[in-house]
Short mmCIF file of C-alpha atoms in Angstrom, two decimals:
data_model
loop_
_atom_site.label_atom_id
_atom_site.label_comp_id
_atom_site.label_asym_id
_atom_site.label_seq_id
_atom_site.Cartn_x
_atom_site.Cartn_y
_atom_site.Cartn_z
CA UNK A 8 94.82 93.24 109.49
CA UNK A 9 98.13 93.93 111.21
CA UNK A 10 99.73 96.86 109.38
CA UNK A 11 98.69 99.52 106.89
CA UNK A 12 101.76 100.91 105.10
CA UNK A 13 101.03 104.46 103.95
CA UNK A 14 103.24 106.12 101.35
CA UNK A 15 102.73 109.68 100.12
CA UNK A 16 103.85 110.22 96.54
CA UNK A 17 104.48 113.34 94.53
CA UNK A 18 106.20 112.83 91.17
CA UNK A 19 108.54 110.07 92.37
CA UNK A 20 107.41 107.27 90.07
CA UNK A 21 110.68 105.33 89.88
CA UNK A 22 111.49 105.74 93.58
CA UNK A 23 107.97 104.68 94.48
CA UNK A 24 108.19 101.58 92.31
CA UNK A 25 111.45 100.54 93.98
CA UNK A 26 110.00 101.21 97.43
CA UNK A 27 106.88 99.12 96.85
CA UNK A 28 108.93 96.34 95.27
CA UNK A 29 111.18 96.21 98.32
CA UNK A 30 108.16 95.91 100.62
CA UNK A 31 106.72 92.95 98.75
CA UNK A 32 110.12 91.29 98.44
CA UNK A 33 111.03 91.52 102.11
CA UNK A 34 107.84 91.53 104.17
CA UNK A 35 106.86 88.14 105.59
CA UNK A 36 104.67 86.83 108.43
CA UNK A 37 102.68 90.08 108.49
CA UNK A 38 99.14 90.72 107.24
CA UNK A 39 99.61 94.09 105.56
CA UNK A 40 98.27 96.44 102.94
CA UNK A 41 99.95 99.25 101.03
CA UNK A 42 98.13 102.56 100.63
CA UNK A 43 99.52 105.13 98.22
CA UNK A 44 98.26 108.70 98.51
CA UNK A 45 99.21 110.46 95.30
CA UNK A 46 99.44 114.24 95.54
CA UNK A 47 98.35 115.04 91.96
CA UNK A 48 101.53 113.73 90.33
CA UNK A 49 102.10 114.42 86.61
CA UNK A 50 104.88 111.88 86.02
CA UNK A 51 102.72 108.82 85.40
CA UNK A 52 102.88 107.53 88.97
CA UNK A 53 99.19 106.64 89.07
CA UNK A 54 99.36 104.66 85.84
CA UNK A 55 102.42 102.75 87.08
CA UNK A 56 100.66 101.74 90.29
CA UNK A 57 97.55 100.58 88.47
CA UNK A 58 99.53 98.52 85.98
CA UNK A 59 102.39 97.14 88.10
CA UNK A 60 100.81 96.97 91.57
CA UNK A 61 97.05 96.59 91.12
CA UNK A 62 96.66 95.21 94.65
CA UNK A 63 97.83 98.52 96.15
CA UNK A 64 95.15 100.89 97.46
CA UNK A 65 95.63 104.05 95.39
CA UNK A 66 94.12 107.32 96.58
CA UNK A 67 94.37 110.04 93.94
CA UNK A 68 94.18 113.56 95.30
CA UNK A 69 93.29 116.29 92.84
CA UNK A 70 95.68 118.70 94.58
CA UNK A 71 99.01 118.48 96.38
CA UNK A 72 97.95 118.08 100.01
CA UNK A 73 101.47 118.07 101.37
CA UNK A 74 102.87 115.35 103.61
CA UNK A 75 100.76 115.50 106.75
CA UNK A 76 97.30 115.91 105.24
CA UNK A 77 98.01 113.19 102.67
CA UNK A 78 98.98 110.76 105.45
CA UNK A 79 95.82 111.72 107.34
CA UNK A 80 93.83 110.87 104.23
CA UNK A 81 95.59 107.53 103.91
CA UNK A 82 94.85 106.73 107.56
CA UNK A 83 91.13 107.18 106.90
CA UNK A 84 91.29 104.21 104.51
CA UNK A 85 93.64 102.11 106.64
CA UNK A 86 92.35 98.74 107.84
CA UNK A 87 95.41 97.86 109.92
CA UNK A 88 95.72 98.11 113.69
CA UNK A 89 99.16 99.64 113.10
CA UNK A 90 100.30 102.33 110.67
CA UNK A 91 103.71 102.37 109.04
CA UNK A 92 104.28 105.78 107.48
CA UNK A 93 107.00 105.38 104.89
CA UNK A 94 108.66 107.78 102.45
CA UNK A 95 108.66 106.92 98.76
CA UNK A 96 112.45 107.37 98.67
CA UNK A 97 113.09 104.46 101.03
CA UNK A 98 114.04 100.85 100.29
CA UNK A 99 113.47 98.04 102.78
CA UNK A 100 116.44 95.71 102.97
CA UNK A 101 114.96 93.16 105.34
CA UNK A 102 111.70 92.18 107.03
CA UNK A 103 111.49 95.60 108.68
CA UNK A 104 107.69 95.68 109.01
CA UNK A 105 107.70 92.42 110.98
CA UNK A 106 110.51 93.65 113.23
CA UNK A 107 108.56 96.82 114.09
CA UNK A 108 105.34 94.91 114.75
CA UNK A 109 107.07 92.22 116.81
CA UNK A 110 108.98 94.75 118.93
CA UNK A 111 105.85 96.83 119.56
CA UNK A 112 103.82 93.81 120.69
CA UNK A 113 106.51 92.25 122.89
CA UNK A 114 107.68 95.34 124.79
CA UNK A 115 104.65 96.73 126.61
CA UNK A 116 106.91 97.62 129.51
CA UNK A 117 108.63 100.30 127.39
CA UNK A 118 105.50 102.46 127.16
CA UNK A 119 105.93 102.71 123.37
CA UNK A 120 104.39 105.53 121.41
CA UNK A 121 106.10 105.04 118.07
CA UNK A 122 109.09 103.30 116.51
CA UNK A 123 111.61 103.99 113.77
CA UNK A 124 114.78 102.41 112.44
CA UNK A 125 118.33 103.62 112.00
CA UNK A 126 118.34 104.76 108.37
CA UNK A 127 121.31 104.42 106.04
CA UNK A 128 122.19 105.95 102.69
CA UNK A 129 122.83 103.96 99.52
CA UNK A 130 126.44 103.43 100.65
CA UNK A 131 125.37 101.96 103.98
CA UNK A 132 126.37 105.02 106.00
CA UNK A 133 124.12 105.96 108.92
CA UNK A 134 122.12 109.13 108.25
CA UNK A 135 119.62 111.34 110.05
CA UNK A 136 117.06 109.05 111.71
CA UNK A 137 115.97 110.91 114.84
CA UNK A 138 116.53 114.21 116.58
CA UNK A 139 115.91 116.12 119.78
CA UNK A 140 112.80 118.26 119.95
CA UNK A 141 113.81 121.63 118.49
CA UNK A 142 114.50 124.52 120.81
CA UNK A 143 114.55 128.10 119.59
CA UNK A 144 117.95 128.79 121.14
CA UNK A 145 119.38 125.64 119.54
CA UNK A 146 118.16 126.71 116.10
CA UNK A 147 119.94 130.06 116.47
CA UNK A 148 123.10 128.38 117.78
CA UNK A 149 123.26 125.97 114.83
CA UNK A 150 122.97 128.79 112.31
CA UNK A 151 125.74 130.80 113.96
CA UNK A 152 127.89 127.69 114.33
CA UNK A 153 127.40 126.92 110.66
CA UNK A 154 128.65 130.39 109.71
CA UNK A 155 131.67 129.96 111.96
CA UNK A 156 132.44 126.52 110.52
CA UNK A 157 132.64 128.02 107.03
CA UNK A 158 134.72 130.94 108.23
CA UNK A 159 137.22 128.78 110.11
CA UNK A 160 137.04 125.78 107.76
CA UNK A 161 135.80 123.12 110.12
CA UNK A 162 132.75 120.96 109.38
CA UNK A 163 129.63 121.10 111.50
CA UNK A 164 128.43 117.58 112.26
CA UNK A 165 125.36 116.23 113.98
CA UNK A 166 125.90 113.68 116.71
CA UNK A 167 125.16 110.16 115.48
CA UNK A 168 122.83 108.15 117.69
CA UNK A 169 124.38 104.83 118.72
CA UNK A 170 122.81 101.63 120.00
CA UNK A 171 125.98 100.38 121.68
CA UNK A 172 124.95 96.93 122.98
CA UNK A 173 121.23 97.66 123.15
CA UNK A 174 118.45 96.68 120.72
CA UNK A 175 116.81 100.08 121.03
CA UNK A 176 117.45 103.68 122.02
CA UNK A 177 114.99 106.29 123.22
CA UNK A 178 114.80 109.52 121.18
CA UNK A 179 112.74 112.71 121.18
CA UNK A 180 111.33 112.26 117.70
CA UNK A 181 111.82 109.98 114.71
CA UNK A 182 112.18 111.27 111.19
CA UNK A 183 108.97 111.04 109.17
CA UNK A 184 110.67 108.77 106.61
CA UNK A 185 109.75 105.66 108.64
CA UNK A 186 107.30 106.00 111.49
CA UNK A 187 105.52 103.01 113.06
CA UNK A 188 102.66 103.40 115.55
CA UNK A 189 99.15 102.18 116.28
CA UNK A 190 96.28 103.69 114.36
CA UNK A 191 94.52 104.27 117.68
CA UNK A 192 97.41 106.41 118.95
CA UNK A 193 97.68 108.29 115.64
CA UNK A 194 94.05 109.33 116.00
CA UNK A 195 94.32 110.01 119.75
CA UNK A 196 97.32 112.32 119.21
CA UNK A 197 95.28 114.33 116.73
CA UNK A 198 96.84 113.00 113.50
CA UNK A 199 99.11 115.39 111.61
CA UNK A 200 98.10 118.99 112.23
CA UNK A 201 96.79 120.23 108.84
CA UNK A 202 98.40 123.62 109.44
CA UNK A 203 101.70 122.05 108.29
CA UNK A 204 102.25 121.50 104.57
CA UNK A 205 105.69 119.91 104.75
CA UNK A 206 108.44 119.81 107.40
CA UNK A 207 107.96 119.72 111.20
CA UNK A 208 104.63 117.89 111.03
CA UNK A 209 106.18 114.65 112.32
CA UNK A 210 108.00 116.62 115.03
CA UNK A 211 104.74 118.18 116.18
CA UNK A 212 102.88 114.85 116.12
CA UNK A 213 105.51 113.19 118.28
CA UNK A 214 105.52 116.12 120.69
CA UNK A 215 101.81 115.48 121.18
CA UNK A 216 102.59 111.79 121.73
CA UNK A 217 105.23 112.84 124.27
CA UNK A 218 102.59 114.91 126.07
CA UNK A 219 100.48 111.74 126.32
CA UNK A 220 103.33 110.17 128.29
CA UNK A 221 104.43 107.76 125.56
CA UNK A 222 107.99 107.23 124.30
CA UNK A 223 109.69 107.08 120.92
CA UNK A 224 112.37 104.54 120.09
CA UNK A 225 114.76 103.63 117.31
CA UNK A 226 115.21 99.87 117.10
CA UNK A 227 118.17 98.00 115.70
CA UNK A 228 116.73 95.21 113.54
CA UNK A 229 115.03 97.06 110.63
CA UNK A 230 117.35 97.85 107.72
CA UNK A 231 116.08 100.71 105.57
CA UNK A 232 117.84 102.80 102.94
CA UNK A 233 116.71 106.41 102.77
CA UNK A 234 117.69 108.32 99.65
CA UNK A 235 117.41 111.44 101.76
CA UNK A 236 115.68 114.34 100.05
CA UNK A 237 115.08 112.47 96.81
CA UNK A 238 111.32 112.57 97.32
CA UNK A 239 111.43 116.38 97.41
CA UNK A 240 111.82 117.78 93.92
CA UNK A 241 114.11 120.61 94.94
CA UNK A 242 117.83 121.21 94.73
CA UNK A 243 119.94 120.55 97.83
CA UNK A 244 120.12 124.31 98.33
CA UNK A 245 117.20 126.40 97.15
CA UNK A 246 115.38 129.40 98.49
CA UNK A 247 112.05 127.64 97.95
CA UNK A 248 113.02 124.62 100.03
CA UNK A 249 114.51 126.80 102.76
CA UNK A 250 111.30 128.85 102.90
CA UNK A 251 109.22 125.67 103.21
CA UNK A 252 111.39 124.50 106.10
CA UNK A 253 111.13 127.90 107.77
CA UNK A 254 107.36 127.90 107.34
CA UNK A 255 107.06 124.56 109.10
CA UNK A 256 109.45 125.62 111.85
CA UNK A 257 107.64 128.90 112.52
CA UNK A 258 104.29 127.08 112.74
CA UNK A 259 105.79 124.52 115.11
CA UNK A 260 107.18 127.13 117.50
CA UNK A 261 104.07 129.30 117.32
CA UNK A 262 101.92 126.33 118.26
CA UNK A 263 104.18 124.95 120.99
CA UNK A 264 105.64 127.98 122.80
CA UNK A 265 104.60 131.20 124.49
CA UNK A 266 103.65 133.82 121.95
CA UNK A 267 106.08 136.47 123.26
CA UNK A 268 109.06 134.11 123.07
CA UNK A 269 107.92 133.07 119.59
CA UNK A 270 107.99 136.61 118.24
CA UNK A 271 111.34 137.28 119.94
CA UNK A 272 112.68 134.19 118.19
CA UNK A 273 111.33 135.42 114.84
CA UNK A 274 113.19 138.71 115.29
CA UNK A 275 116.50 137.05 116.24
CA UNK A 276 116.11 134.52 113.43
CA UNK A 277 115.64 137.34 110.94
CA UNK A 278 118.87 138.98 112.11
CA UNK A 279 121.01 135.83 111.95
CA UNK A 280 119.59 134.90 108.54
CA UNK A 281 120.41 138.25 106.89
CA UNK A 282 123.81 137.05 105.58
CA UNK A 283 121.96 134.75 103.16
CA UNK A 284 121.08 137.87 101.19
CA UNK A 285 124.75 137.97 100.18
CA UNK A 286 124.72 134.39 98.92
CA UNK A 287 125.69 134.29 95.25
CA UNK A 288 123.77 131.05 94.68
CA UNK A 289 120.50 132.97 94.95
CA UNK A 290 119.02 135.32 92.39
CA UNK A 291 117.82 138.79 93.40
CA UNK A 292 114.23 137.55 93.12
CA UNK A 293 114.94 134.57 95.39
CA UNK A 294 116.64 136.80 97.95
CA UNK A 295 113.65 139.12 97.93
CA UNK A 296 111.22 136.23 98.36
CA UNK A 297 113.31 134.75 101.14
CA UNK A 298 113.55 138.03 103.02
CA UNK A 299 109.83 138.72 102.87
CA UNK A 300 109.09 135.18 104.05
CA UNK A 301 111.03 136.00 107.21
CA UNK A 302 109.11 139.17 108.00
CA UNK A 303 105.62 138.06 106.93
#
């Protein structure tokens, strides 16, 4: 089998149905399977899969494993030589799976580790698809710059990656919404580190791939809509979501930096994050929880 498409689901029944439907509608000339790892959903996702897509391999976890461990579980059942890790809040608009497979096979000279596509939102606007490996000083800078942008009324914008006239562009890491690589490499790189529940696990995995001397590329042909954040059942701004992101970030830096610089970063991060305690969008309980998450 060519490709095992692994999708982790947690209470995203309708999104998942649309995602699977788009795969079957658009994928041609590829021998593939779809593996759904359900993280103990309570919205009827399992029943929908069994009734509407009986050919899909459904793995039902009794607990919410998070993103990384659920993908690891899916990989254990995968029969494909390649893995395509796909978010449930994505919609394929063309034969993206074939394009990834074809590019990987025909470009051995590029020393490919993994591939992703340039994601767009439902309006066709390019959105976050890849990023530089995080640096502690950059994290602090972005927070301060964000405060200044609000104070002086100018928007903070991420640089948009551009292909120009090329079919591909090299990046540090690809967002976990669409990640294509060989199963052999996934295992060799250590899979997703189970220490991560959600956020930064794909960053860490691709850092390990980088250490193996392999590269990460966005390629031009795949067209994929990402309803960014829709697969996470949290508000755009919530203390809980922010704490989950922080937890992943702290684990990433602790694992991949000198311990002294890590603890110095934690101290500086605590200082620059203190203004959030004045945010009127948060309750007193949320502020307390957020603060203690920074010092624990």
